[in-house]
Amino acid sequence: MRQTLRTITGLFSNMHIRGKLLISYFILIFLPLALMTSITYTNVSRDYEKQILHSADQSFDQAYTFLTYKVNTLIKASDVIYFNADVQTMLTRDKQVFADDYVQQNIDRQELEYFLNSFQNTEDVYRASLYVPGWLMYAGQNFNFMNMDAFSKTENYRALLASKDKVSWLTEHTITNNNSNLDPVPVISLLRKIRNSEQTSEIIGIIELNILQDVIDGIIQKANITNDGVVYIQNSNGAIASCSNLQNFHRINPNLALIKDQDDGLSWNNAKIGSSDYVIKKRTIENTDWTMVTAIPLTEIFTQSTRIRDLMLVLMLVCGLLSYGLAYLITGATVKRILLLKKKMRLVQEGVLNVEVHSTSRDEIGELTDSFNHMIKRIGILVDEQYQNGKEIKNLELKALQAQINPHFLYNTLELINWKAIDNEVPEIAVISQSLAKFYKLSLNKGKDIVSIIDEINHIRAYVQIQNLRFDNKIKLEVRIAPVLHNCNILKLILQPLVENSIIHGILEARDRDEGIITITGFQEKNDIILAVEDDGVGMLPEQAEGLLANGNANDEVQGYGVRNINHRIKLCYGQEYGLTYRSSPGKGTMVEIRIPNR
């Protein structure tokens, strides 16, 4: 024993400080948590058992109160019908006098029907009916009125006669729905004999008041607060009037003797059903032969306590592990900081440069972290500089390409052609050279990519003028743009390719027409500008129009490339939510809509 103790002490003494601290934390964390869990479980499980029975008590008593109210409501309704003088008068009519008096019988039927309907509502009395003598013409209605002669041959009638109670109850059965097209409705019925007020031994009719089975079932189901328990209503013959869970009822299988062996009151009683133990409570419902019973398995109460115990053990383990993990993090803070720095370096290796390691310490690792952050920022600056240099090189290449077209040389040449045309009296050539000079002046725009909308429209007018000289004034251009938009900015050379498509692939394809119209409209929608180029040419299939922006038109790749180029430029400049939208149908022309922001 001493040797073992020395060995353990030696191992503990030779351990690293971090290991010693972790063992100490383990003892200081888990032992107090285990003691606290044990004490808490004992108290909580005891209180939980009391709480379940208390909640079951409240739900049981509340359901009992509701059922008593429903029963009394039906009995009071039967009282009103029973003591109604008109009912007595109509049910005691002399057969010999009124058997053939269908007018009076029909009046009686209407008055009785109106009287019975006044009791009906969904929650309390679903239907009020009367069993009347069979000789009455409305005895076979089978809705508010039924044939008492036929009913007298049934077992229910014999049981009603044998009963000495004020009313009798029929457990679940079905009656026809108010709407004859629907399925029969399950109900529970109150039956009451109507005696002749002058000869009390004579039964002149029977009252039947029906309440929906669903209403009773809903009350009973709310009374059951357990998963494996059951609440049910059983009559004196053992028939089940309502049950909260038939599956649980058949599994428990309580017998009629069980009810008789229990006290009718507010206390819970222990009972053994089969091989299982239960807590039972019952109460007899007044003015009925019904008994309301609830049975809760003891195993369920103990199961809930066991779940609480397991939950507390899990919480103890979670709290203990979190505390132990926190202690581990504290002792390994230095290692964690190095691992974090290593992880960030791996991200930089993979090309992720927007990383930063936060450090508030000023030790060696803190200095190393600051140096790492400075290095990453420097690399980021160099990458941005390289990107900007590359972008500037591309812009210079574009400028060089544009510069190959010498504007002054081009304008002077076109001006020379203009004067030569005037000297030689060829006005068409003069108009072409002037329009072409205006077209290229607006196209080049001194190298600027952004122009005003009015300049872009003037550019289109020059282009259309040149095309009209080529195609014998076959194109008519209409511009309907709000003046407030004239000075708004737009990427240059956006409209011209679209107008060119409208001329070549729309208007000129309609060979049976002398003239085509291109309409350019523009308006503001919230913070956006909408420009539309519409022609009345041959049009195309909607799938072809969509293909222009997707994969291009298989029949005209140049047209598709130009459209996609415009759409791509707009999205690059303004964002993915902007661009072109095509609408077209064969024979009705094509419209392309341009959406750009109003900046």
Coordinates of C-alpha atoms in Angstrom, one line a residue:
M1 CA 0.0 0.0 0.0
R2 CA 2.8 2.4 1.0
Q3 CA 4.7 1.4 -2.2
T4 CA 1.7 2.2 -4.3
L5 CA 1.2 5.5 -2.6
R6 CA 4.9 6.4 -3.1
T7 CA 4.6 5.5 -6.8
I8 CA 1.5 7.7 -7.3
T9 CA 3.2 10.5 -5.4
G10 CA 6.3 10.2 -7.5
L11 CA 4.4 10.3 -10.8
F12 CA 2.4 13.3 -9.6
S13 CA 5.6 15.1 -8.6
N14 CA 7.3 14.5 -11.9
M15 CA 4.4 15.7 -14.0
H16 CA 4.4 19.0 -15.9
I17 CA 2.7 21.9 -14.1
R18 CA -0.1 21.8 -16.7
G19 CA -0.9 18.2 -15.9
K20 CA -1.0 18.9 -12.2
L21 CA -3.3 21.8 -12.7
L22 CA -5.7 19.7 -14.9
I23 CA -5.9 16.9 -12.2
S24 CA -6.6 19.5 -9.5
Y25 CA -9.3 21.1 -11.7
F26 CA -10.9 17.7 -12.3
I27 CA -11.2 17.0 -8.6
L28 CA -12.4 20.5 -7.7
I29 CA -15.0 20.5 -10.5
F30 CA -16.6 17.0 -10.7
L31 CA -16.8 16.1 -7.0
P32 CA -18.9 19.2 -6.1
L33 CA -21.1 18.8 -9.2
A34 CA -21.8 15.1 -8.4
L35 CA -22.8 15.9 -4.8
M36 CA -25.0 18.8 -5.9
T37 CA -26.7 16.7 -8.7
S38 CA -27.5 13.9 -6.2
I39 CA -29.1 16.2 -3.7
T40 CA -31.0 18.2 -6.4
Y41 CA -32.3 15.0 -8.0
T42 CA -33.8 13.7 -4.8
N43 CA -35.7 16.9 -4.2
V44 CA -36.8 17.5 -7.7
S45 CA -38.0 13.9 -8.4
R46 CA -40.2 14.1 -5.2
D47 CA -41.6 17.5 -6.3
Y48 CA -42.1 16.3 -9.9
E49 CA -44.3 13.4 -8.7
K50 CA -46.5 15.8 -6.7
Q51 CA -46.7 18.1 -9.7
I52 CA -47.8 15.4 -12.1
L53 CA -50.6 14.3 -9.8
H54 CA -51.6 17.9 -9.1
S55 CA -51.7 18.7 -12.8
A56 CA -53.7 15.5 -13.5
D57 CA -56.1 16.5 -10.6
Q58 CA -56.7 19.9 -12.2
S59 CA -57.2 18.6 -15.7
F60 CA -59.5 15.8 -14.4
D61 CA -61.6 18.2 -12.3
Q62 CA -61.9 20.8 -15.1
A63 CA -63.0 18.1 -17.6
Y64 CA -65.5 16.8 -15.0
T65 CA -66.9 20.3 -14.6
F66 CA -67.3 20.7 -18.4
L67 CA -69.0 17.3 -18.7
T68 CA -71.4 18.1 -15.9
Y69 CA -72.2 21.4 -17.6
K70 CA -72.9 19.6 -20.9
V71 CA -75.1 17.0 -19.2
N72 CA -77.1 19.7 -17.3
T73 CA -77.5 21.7 -20.5
L74 CA -79.1 18.7 -22.2
I75 CA -81.3 17.9 -19.2
K76 CA -82.5 21.5 -18.9
A77 CA -83.3 21.5 -22.6
S78 CA -85.3 18.3 -22.2
D79 CA -87.2 20.0 -19.3
V80 CA -88.3 22.9 -21.5
I81 CA -89.5 20.5 -24.2
Y82 CA -91.2 18.2 -21.7
F83 CA -93.2 20.9 -20.0
N84 CA -94.1 22.8 -23.1
A85 CA -97.9 23.0 -23.4
D86 CA -97.9 23.0 -27.2
V87 CA -95.9 19.7 -27.3
Q88 CA -98.5 18.1 -24.9
T89 CA -101.3 19.4 -27.1
M90 CA -99.9 18.2 -30.4
L91 CA -98.8 14.8 -29.2
T92 CA -102.2 14.1 -27.6
R93 CA -104.3 14.8 -30.6
D94 CA -107.1 12.4 -31.3
K95 CA -106.2 10.0 -34.0
Q96 CA -109.8 9.6 -35.2
V97 CA -110.2 13.4 -35.6
F98 CA -106.8 14.4 -37.0
A99 CA -105.5 11.4 -38.8
D100 CA -106.8 12.8 -42.1
D101 CA -106.4 16.5 -41.2
Y102 CA -103.1 17.0 -43.0
V103 CA -103.4 20.8 -42.8
Q104 CA -103.4 20.8 -39.0
Q105 CA -100.7 18.1 -38.9
N106 CA -98.5 20.3 -41.2
I107 CA -99.1 23.3 -38.9
D108 CA -98.1 21.1 -35.9
R109 CA -95.0 19.9 -37.7
Q110 CA -93.8 23.4 -38.6
E111 CA -94.4 24.7 -35.0
L112 CA -92.6 21.7 -33.5
E113 CA -89.8 21.9 -36.0
Y114 CA -89.2 25.6 -35.2
F115 CA -89.4 24.9 -31.5
L116 CA -86.8 22.1 -31.7
N117 CA -84.5 24.0 -33.9
S118 CA -84.3 26.8 -31.3
F119 CA -82.3 24.4 -29.1
Q120 CA -79.7 23.3 -31.6
N121 CA -76.1 24.5 -31.7
T122 CA -72.9 22.8 -32.5
E123 CA -71.3 22.8 -29.0
D124 CA -74.3 21.8 -26.8
V125 CA -77.3 20.4 -28.6
Y126 CA -76.4 19.2 -32.0
R127 CA -79.9 18.0 -32.8
A128 CA -83.2 18.0 -31.0
S129 CA -85.7 15.3 -32.1
L130 CA -89.0 13.8 -31.0
Y131 CA -90.4 10.3 -31.3
V132 CA -94.1 10.9 -32.2
P133 CA -97.0 8.5 -32.7
G134 CA -96.7 6.5 -36.0
W135 CA -100.0 7.7 -37.4
L136 CA -98.8 11.3 -37.8
M137 CA -97.8 12.1 -41.3
Y138 CA -94.4 13.5 -40.2
A139 CA -93.5 10.5 -38.0
G140 CA -91.2 9.1 -40.8
Q141 CA -89.2 12.3 -41.4
N142 CA -86.3 10.8 -39.5
F143 CA -84.7 14.1 -38.8
N144 CA -86.5 16.2 -36.2
F145 CA -89.3 13.6 -36.0
M146 CA -89.1 9.8 -35.8
N147 CA -91.7 7.0 -35.6
M148 CA -92.2 6.0 -31.9
D149 CA -94.1 2.9 -33.0
A150 CA -91.1 1.6 -34.8
F151 CA -88.8 2.6 -32.0
S152 CA -90.9 0.8 -29.4
K153 CA -89.7 -2.5 -31.0
T154 CA -86.0 -1.8 -30.2
E155 CA -83.8 -2.8 -27.3
N156 CA -83.2 0.9 -26.5
Y157 CA -86.9 1.5 -26.0
R158 CA -87.3 -1.5 -23.6
A159 CA -84.2 -0.2 -21.7
L160 CA -85.8 3.3 -21.5
L161 CA -89.1 1.9 -20.2
A162 CA -87.2 -0.2 -17.6
S163 CA -85.2 2.8 -16.4
K164 CA -86.4 4.6 -13.3
D165 CA -84.1 7.6 -14.0
K166 CA -85.4 10.9 -15.3
V167 CA -83.3 10.5 -18.4
S168 CA -81.4 7.7 -20.2
W169 CA -78.2 7.9 -22.2
L170 CA -77.1 6.2 -25.4
T171 CA -73.4 5.9 -25.9
E172 CA -71.8 6.5 -29.3
H173 CA -74.0 5.9 -32.3
T174 CA -74.5 7.7 -35.6
I175 CA -77.2 9.9 -37.0
T176 CA -77.7 11.4 -40.4
N177 CA -75.9 14.7 -41.0
N178 CA -77.8 18.0 -41.4
N179 CA -76.6 17.8 -44.9
S180 CA -77.8 14.5 -46.3
N181 CA -74.8 14.4 -48.7
L182 CA -72.4 14.0 -45.9
D183 CA -71.4 11.0 -43.8
P184 CA -73.4 10.1 -40.6
V185 CA -72.2 11.9 -37.5
P186 CA -71.2 10.1 -34.3
V187 CA -73.3 11.4 -31.3
I188 CA -74.2 10.7 -27.7
S189 CA -77.9 10.9 -27.0
L190 CA -80.2 11.8 -24.1
L191 CA -83.6 10.0 -24.2
R192 CA -86.5 11.1 -22.0
K193 CA -90.1 9.8 -21.9
I194 CA -92.9 12.4 -22.4
R195 CA -95.9 11.4 -20.3
N196 CA -99.5 12.6 -20.8
S197 CA -99.9 15.4 -18.3
E198 CA -103.5 14.1 -17.7
Q199 CA -102.8 10.4 -17.7
T200 CA -99.2 10.1 -16.5
S201 CA -99.1 6.4 -17.2
E202 CA -99.4 7.1 -20.9
I203 CA -96.2 7.8 -22.9
I204 CA -97.1 10.1 -25.7
G205 CA -93.6 10.7 -27.1
I206 CA -89.8 10.5 -26.5
I207 CA -87.3 13.4 -26.5
E208 CA -83.9 12.7 -28.1
L209 CA -81.2 15.3 -27.6
N210 CA -77.9 14.7 -29.3
I211 CA -74.5 16.0 -28.5
L212 CA -71.5 15.5 -30.9
Q213 CA -69.2 12.7 -29.8
D214 CA -66.3 14.9 -30.9
V215 CA -67.3 17.5 -28.2
I216 CA -67.2 14.9 -25.4
D217 CA -64.0 13.3 -26.8
G218 CA -62.3 16.7 -27.0
I219 CA -63.0 17.3 -23.2
I220 CA -61.7 13.9 -22.3
Q221 CA -58.6 14.2 -24.4
K222 CA -57.7 17.5 -22.7
A223 CA -58.0 15.8 -19.4
N224 CA -55.2 13.4 -20.2
I225 CA -51.8 15.0 -19.5
T226 CA -49.7 11.8 -19.7
N227 CA -48.4 9.8 -22.6
D228 CA -49.1 6.3 -21.4
G229 CA -52.2 7.0 -19.2
V230 CA -55.8 7.2 -20.2
V231 CA -59.0 9.1 -19.3
Y232 CA -62.3 7.5 -20.2
I233 CA -66.1 7.5 -19.4
Q234 CA -67.8 4.1 -18.7
N235 CA -71.5 3.5 -18.2
S236 CA -73.0 1.1 -15.7
N237 CA -73.1 -1.7 -18.3
G238 CA -69.3 -1.3 -19.0
A239 CA -69.7 0.4 -22.3
I240 CA -67.2 3.1 -23.1
A241 CA -68.8 6.4 -23.9
S242 CA -65.6 8.3 -24.6
C243 CA -61.8 7.7 -24.3
S244 CA -58.8 9.9 -24.6
N245 CA -56.6 7.2 -26.2
L246 CA -58.1 3.9 -27.4
Q247 CA -54.6 2.3 -27.9
N248 CA -53.7 3.0 -24.3
F249 CA -57.1 1.9 -23.1
H250 CA -56.8 -1.5 -24.8
R251 CA -53.2 -1.9 -23.6
I252 CA -54.2 -1.2 -19.9
N253 CA -57.6 -3.1 -20.3
P254 CA -59.3 -1.9 -17.1
N255 CA -62.4 -3.9 -16.1
L256 CA -65.7 -2.7 -14.7
A257 CA -64.9 -4.1 -11.3
L258 CA -62.0 -1.7 -11.1
I259 CA -64.4 1.2 -10.9
K260 CA -66.5 -0.3 -8.2
D261 CA -63.5 -1.1 -6.1
Q262 CA -62.3 2.6 -6.0
D263 CA -63.6 5.4 -3.8
D264 CA -65.6 8.0 -5.6
G265 CA -63.9 11.2 -4.5
L266 CA -60.9 13.6 -4.8
S267 CA -58.2 11.2 -3.7
W268 CA -55.9 9.0 -5.8
N269 CA -55.9 5.2 -5.2
N270 CA -53.3 2.6 -6.1
A271 CA -54.5 -0.3 -8.2
K272 CA -52.9 -3.2 -10.0
I273 CA -54.2 -4.0 -13.5
G274 CA -52.6 -7.1 -14.9
S275 CA -49.0 -7.0 -13.9
S276 CA -48.6 -3.2 -13.8
D277 CA -49.3 -0.7 -11.0
Y278 CA -51.4 2.4 -11.6
V279 CA -52.8 5.4 -9.7
I280 CA -56.6 5.6 -10.3
K281 CA -59.1 8.4 -9.8
K282 CA -62.8 8.3 -10.6
R283 CA -66.0 10.4 -10.2
T284 CA -69.6 9.7 -11.1
I285 CA -71.2 12.2 -13.3
E286 CA -74.5 13.5 -11.9
N287 CA -77.8 12.6 -13.6
T288 CA -76.1 9.9 -15.6
D289 CA -74.9 6.3 -15.1
W290 CA -71.5 7.4 -16.3
T291 CA -68.2 7.3 -14.4
M292 CA -65.2 9.3 -15.4
V293 CA -62.0 7.5 -14.7
T294 CA -58.3 8.3 -15.1
A295 CA -55.5 5.8 -14.9
I296 CA -51.8 6.8 -14.8
P297 CA -49.0 4.1 -14.8
L298 CA -46.6 4.5 -11.9
T299 CA -43.8 3.6 -14.4
E300 CA -44.6 6.8 -16.3
I301 CA -44.2 8.9 -13.2
F302 CA -41.0 7.1 -12.3
T303 CA -39.9 7.4 -16.0
Q304 CA -40.2 11.1 -15.8
S305 CA -38.2 11.2 -12.6
T306 CA -35.6 9.0 -14.3
R307 CA -35.5 11.4 -17.3
I308 CA -34.9 14.2 -14.9
R309 CA -32.1 12.3 -13.3
D310 CA -30.5 11.5 -16.7
L311 CA -30.9 15.1 -17.8
M312 CA -29.2 16.3 -14.6
L313 CA -26.4 13.8 -15.2
V314 CA -26.0 15.1 -18.7
L315 CA -26.0 18.7 -17.4
M316 CA -23.4 17.8 -14.8
L317 CA -21.2 16.2 -17.4
V318 CA -21.7 19.2 -19.8
C319 CA -21.0 21.7 -17.1
G320 CA -18.0 19.7 -15.8
L321 CA -16.6 19.2 -19.3
L322 CA -17.1 22.9 -20.1
S323 CA -15.4 23.9 -16.9
Y324 CA -12.6 21.4 -17.5
G325 CA -12.3 22.5 -21.1
L326 CA -12.0 26.1 -19.9
A327 CA -9.2 25.1 -17.5
Y328 CA -7.6 23.2 -20.4
L329 CA -7.8 26.3 -22.6
I330 CA -6.4 28.5 -19.8
T331 CA -3.4 26.2 -19.3
G332 CA -2.9 25.8 -23.0
A333 CA -3.3 29.5 -24.0
T334 CA 0.3 29.8 -25.3
V335 CA -0.1 26.7 -27.5
K336 CA -3.5 27.8 -28.8
R337 CA -2.0 31.2 -29.9
I338 CA 0.7 29.4 -31.8
L339 CA -1.8 27.0 -33.4
L340 CA -4.0 30.0 -34.4
L341 CA -1.0 31.8 -36.1
K342 CA -0.1 28.5 -37.9
K343 CA -3.7 28.2 -39.2
K344 CA -3.7 31.8 -40.5
M345 CA -0.4 31.1 -42.3
R346 CA -1.9 28.1 -44.0
L347 CA -4.8 30.3 -45.3
V348 CA -2.2 32.7 -46.7
Q349 CA -0.5 29.8 -48.4
E350 CA -3.8 28.9 -50.0
G351 CA -4.2 32.5 -51.3
V352 CA -6.5 34.0 -48.7
L353 CA -5.0 37.4 -47.9
N354 CA -7.8 39.1 -45.9
V355 CA -6.7 37.4 -42.6
E356 CA -5.6 39.0 -39.4
V357 CA -4.5 37.6 -36.0
H358 CA -5.6 39.7 -33.0
S359 CA -3.1 39.8 -30.1
T360 CA -3.1 42.1 -27.0
S361 CA 0.0 40.5 -25.4
R362 CA 3.5 41.9 -25.8
D363 CA 5.5 38.7 -25.4
E364 CA 7.5 36.9 -28.1
I365 CA 4.3 35.4 -29.6
G366 CA 2.6 38.8 -29.6
E367 CA 5.6 40.4 -31.5
L368 CA 5.6 37.5 -34.0
T369 CA 1.8 38.0 -34.5
D370 CA 2.3 41.8 -35.1
S371 CA 5.0 41.0 -37.7
F372 CA 2.7 38.5 -39.4
N373 CA -0.1 41.0 -39.6
H374 CA 2.3 43.7 -41.0
M375 CA 3.6 41.3 -43.6
I376 CA 0.0 40.3 -44.8
K377 CA -1.0 44.0 -45.1
R378 CA 2.1 44.6 -47.2
I379 CA 1.4 41.7 -49.4
G380 CA -2.1 42.9 -49.9
I381 CA -0.9 46.4 -50.9
L382 CA 1.5 44.9 -53.4
V383 CA -1.2 42.7 -54.9
D384 CA -3.5 45.7 -55.3
E385 CA -0.8 47.7 -56.9
Q386 CA -0.1 44.9 -59.4
Y387 CA -3.9 44.7 -60.2
Q388 CA -4.1 48.4 -60.8
N389 CA -1.0 48.4 -62.9
G390 CA -2.5 45.6 -65.0
K391 CA -5.7 47.5 -65.3
E392 CA -3.9 50.6 -66.4
I393 CA -2.0 48.6 -69.0
K394 CA -5.2 47.3 -70.5
N395 CA -6.7 50.9 -70.6
L396 CA -3.5 52.1 -72.3
E397 CA -3.8 49.4 -74.9
L398 CA -7.4 50.4 -75.5
K399 CA -6.4 54.0 -75.8
A400 CA -3.7 53.1 -78.2
L401 CA -6.2 51.1 -80.3
Q402 CA -8.5 54.1 -80.4
A403 CA -5.7 56.4 -81.2
Q404 CA -5.0 54.4 -84.4
I405 CA -8.0 56.1 -85.7
N406 CA -6.7 59.6 -86.1
P407 CA -9.7 61.8 -85.4
H408 CA -8.3 64.9 -87.1
F409 CA -7.2 63.0 -90.1
L410 CA -10.6 61.3 -90.3
Y411 CA -12.6 64.6 -89.9
N412 CA -10.4 66.5 -92.4
T413 CA -10.8 63.7 -95.0
L414 CA -14.6 63.6 -94.5
E415 CA -14.6 67.5 -94.8
L416 CA -12.7 67.2 -98.0
I417 CA -15.2 64.7 -99.4
N418 CA -18.0 67.1 -98.4
W419 CA -16.5 70.1 -100.2
K420 CA -15.7 68.0 -103.3
A421 CA -19.3 66.8 -103.3
I422 CA -20.6 70.3 -103.1
D423 CA -18.2 71.5 -105.9
N424 CA -19.4 68.7 -108.1
E425 CA -23.1 69.2 -107.1
V426 CA -23.5 65.7 -105.5
P427 CA -25.6 66.6 -102.4
E428 CA -26.1 62.9 -101.4
I429 CA -22.4 62.4 -101.0
A430 CA -22.3 65.7 -98.9
V431 CA -25.0 64.4 -96.6
I432 CA -23.3 61.1 -96.2
S433 CA -19.9 62.6 -95.4
Q434 CA -21.5 65.1 -92.8
S435 CA -23.5 62.3 -91.2
L436 CA -20.5 60.0 -91.1
A437 CA -18.4 62.8 -89.6
K438 CA -21.0 63.4 -86.9
F439 CA -21.3 59.6 -86.3
Y440 CA -17.6 59.1 -85.7
K441 CA -17.3 62.2 -83.7
L442 CA -19.9 61.0 -81.2
S443 CA -18.5 57.4 -81.4
L444 CA -15.0 58.5 -80.4
N445 CA -16.1 61.2 -77.9
K446 CA -12.5 62.1 -77.2
G447 CA -11.9 58.6 -75.6
K448 CA -14.6 58.9 -73.0
D449 CA -16.7 55.8 -72.1
I450 CA -19.6 57.7 -70.6
V451 CA -21.8 60.1 -72.6
S452 CA -25.1 61.8 -72.1
I453 CA -28.3 60.1 -73.3
I454 CA -29.0 63.0 -75.7
D455 CA -25.5 62.5 -77.3
E456 CA -26.3 58.8 -77.7
I457 CA -29.6 59.7 -79.3
N458 CA -27.9 62.1 -81.7
H459 CA -25.4 59.4 -82.5
I460 CA -28.4 57.1 -83.4
R461 CA -29.9 59.8 -85.6
A462 CA -26.7 60.2 -87.6
Y463 CA -26.5 56.4 -88.0
V464 CA -30.1 56.1 -89.1
Q465 CA -29.6 59.0 -91.6
I466 CA -26.7 57.1 -93.2
Q467 CA -28.7 53.9 -93.4
N468 CA -31.7 55.8 -94.9
L469 CA -29.4 57.0 -97.7
R470 CA -28.4 53.4 -98.2
F471 CA -31.9 51.9 -98.1
D472 CA -34.0 54.6 -99.7
N473 CA -35.5 56.1 -96.5
K474 CA -37.0 52.8 -95.4
I475 CA -36.3 53.5 -91.7
K476 CA -38.4 55.9 -89.7
L477 CA -36.9 56.8 -86.3
E478 CA -39.2 58.0 -83.4
V479 CA -37.6 59.2 -80.1
R480 CA -39.8 59.5 -77.0
I481 CA -37.5 60.2 -74.1
A482 CA -38.4 62.5 -71.2
P483 CA -36.4 65.7 -71.4
V484 CA -35.4 65.3 -67.8
L485 CA -33.3 62.3 -68.8
H486 CA -31.4 64.0 -71.7
N487 CA -28.4 64.9 -69.5
C488 CA -28.3 61.6 -67.6
N489 CA -25.1 59.5 -68.2
I490 CA -25.0 56.2 -70.1
L491 CA -22.2 54.0 -71.5
K492 CA -21.5 55.0 -75.1
L493 CA -22.3 52.8 -78.1
I494 CA -25.2 51.0 -76.2
L495 CA -28.1 51.9 -78.4
Q496 CA -26.4 51.8 -81.9
P497 CA -25.9 48.0 -82.0
L498 CA -29.5 47.5 -80.9
V499 CA -30.8 49.9 -83.6
E500 CA -28.6 48.1 -86.2
N501 CA -30.1 44.8 -85.2
S502 CA -33.6 46.3 -85.6
I503 CA -32.8 47.5 -89.1
I504 CA -30.9 44.5 -90.5
H505 CA -32.7 41.6 -88.7
G506 CA -36.1 43.2 -88.2
I507 CA -37.2 45.9 -90.8
L508 CA -35.1 44.8 -93.8
E509 CA -36.3 41.2 -93.4
A510 CA -39.9 42.4 -93.9
R511 CA -39.5 42.6 -97.6
D512 CA -43.2 43.2 -98.3
R513 CA -43.2 46.6 -96.5
D514 CA -42.0 50.0 -97.8
E515 CA -41.1 51.4 -94.4
G516 CA -40.3 50.3 -90.9
I517 CA -40.5 52.2 -87.6
I518 CA -38.0 52.1 -84.8
T519 CA -39.2 53.7 -81.6
I520 CA -36.8 54.6 -78.7
T521 CA -38.5 55.4 -75.4
G522 CA -37.1 56.3 -72.0
F523 CA -38.5 56.9 -68.6
Q524 CA -37.5 56.8 -64.9
E525 CA -38.6 54.0 -62.6
K526 CA -37.7 54.7 -59.0
N527 CA -33.9 55.0 -59.0
D528 CA -33.4 53.4 -62.4
I529 CA -33.6 54.5 -66.1
I530 CA -35.5 52.3 -68.5
L531 CA -34.6 52.7 -72.3
A532 CA -36.4 50.6 -74.9
V533 CA -35.7 50.1 -78.6
E534 CA -38.7 48.7 -80.4
D535 CA -39.2 47.8 -84.1
D536 CA -42.2 46.6 -86.1
G537 CA -40.1 44.1 -88.1
V538 CA -40.5 40.4 -88.6
G539 CA -39.8 39.6 -84.9
M540 CA -38.6 36.2 -83.7
L541 CA -39.6 33.3 -81.4
P542 CA -39.4 34.0 -77.7
E543 CA -36.8 31.2 -77.4
Q544 CA -34.6 32.9 -80.0
A545 CA -34.9 36.2 -78.1
E546 CA -33.8 34.6 -74.9
G547 CA -31.0 32.8 -76.7
L548 CA -29.5 36.2 -77.7
L549 CA -28.5 36.9 -74.1
A550 CA -27.7 33.3 -73.2
N551 CA -25.8 31.4 -75.9
G552 CA -26.4 33.6 -78.9
N553 CA -28.6 33.1 -81.9
A554 CA -27.5 30.0 -83.8
N555 CA -28.6 31.6 -87.1
D556 CA -26.9 34.9 -86.5
E557 CA -23.8 34.7 -84.2
V558 CA -22.8 38.3 -85.0
Q559 CA -26.1 39.6 -83.7
G560 CA -25.9 37.5 -80.6
Y561 CA -22.3 38.5 -79.9
G562 CA -23.1 42.2 -80.1
V563 CA -26.1 41.9 -77.8
R564 CA -24.2 39.8 -75.2
N565 CA -21.3 42.3 -75.4
I566 CA -23.7 45.2 -74.5
N567 CA -25.3 43.2 -71.7
H568 CA -21.9 42.2 -70.4
R569 CA -20.6 45.9 -70.4
I570 CA -23.7 47.1 -68.5
K571 CA -23.4 44.4 -65.8
L572 CA -19.7 45.1 -65.4
C573 CA -20.3 48.8 -65.1
Y574 CA -23.5 48.9 -63.0
G575 CA -24.0 45.5 -61.4
Q576 CA -25.7 42.1 -62.1
E577 CA -29.2 43.5 -61.5
Y578 CA -28.9 45.7 -64.6
G579 CA -28.8 44.8 -68.3
L580 CA -31.0 43.9 -71.3
T581 CA -34.4 42.2 -71.5
Y582 CA -35.8 40.9 -74.8
R583 CA -39.5 40.6 -75.8
S584 CA -40.4 39.4 -79.3
S585 CA -42.9 37.3 -81.2
P586 CA -43.0 36.4 -84.9
G587 CA -44.7 39.1 -87.1
K588 CA -45.1 41.6 -84.2
G589 CA -41.6 43.0 -84.0
T590 CA -39.0 43.0 -81.2
M591 CA -38.5 45.2 -78.2
V592 CA -35.3 45.2 -76.1
E593 CA -35.4 47.0 -72.7
I594 CA -32.2 48.5 -71.1
R595 CA -32.2 49.0 -67.4
I596 CA -29.4 51.2 -65.9
P597 CA -29.1 53.2 -62.6
N598 CA -29.8 56.9 -62.6
R599 CA -26.4 58.2 -61.5

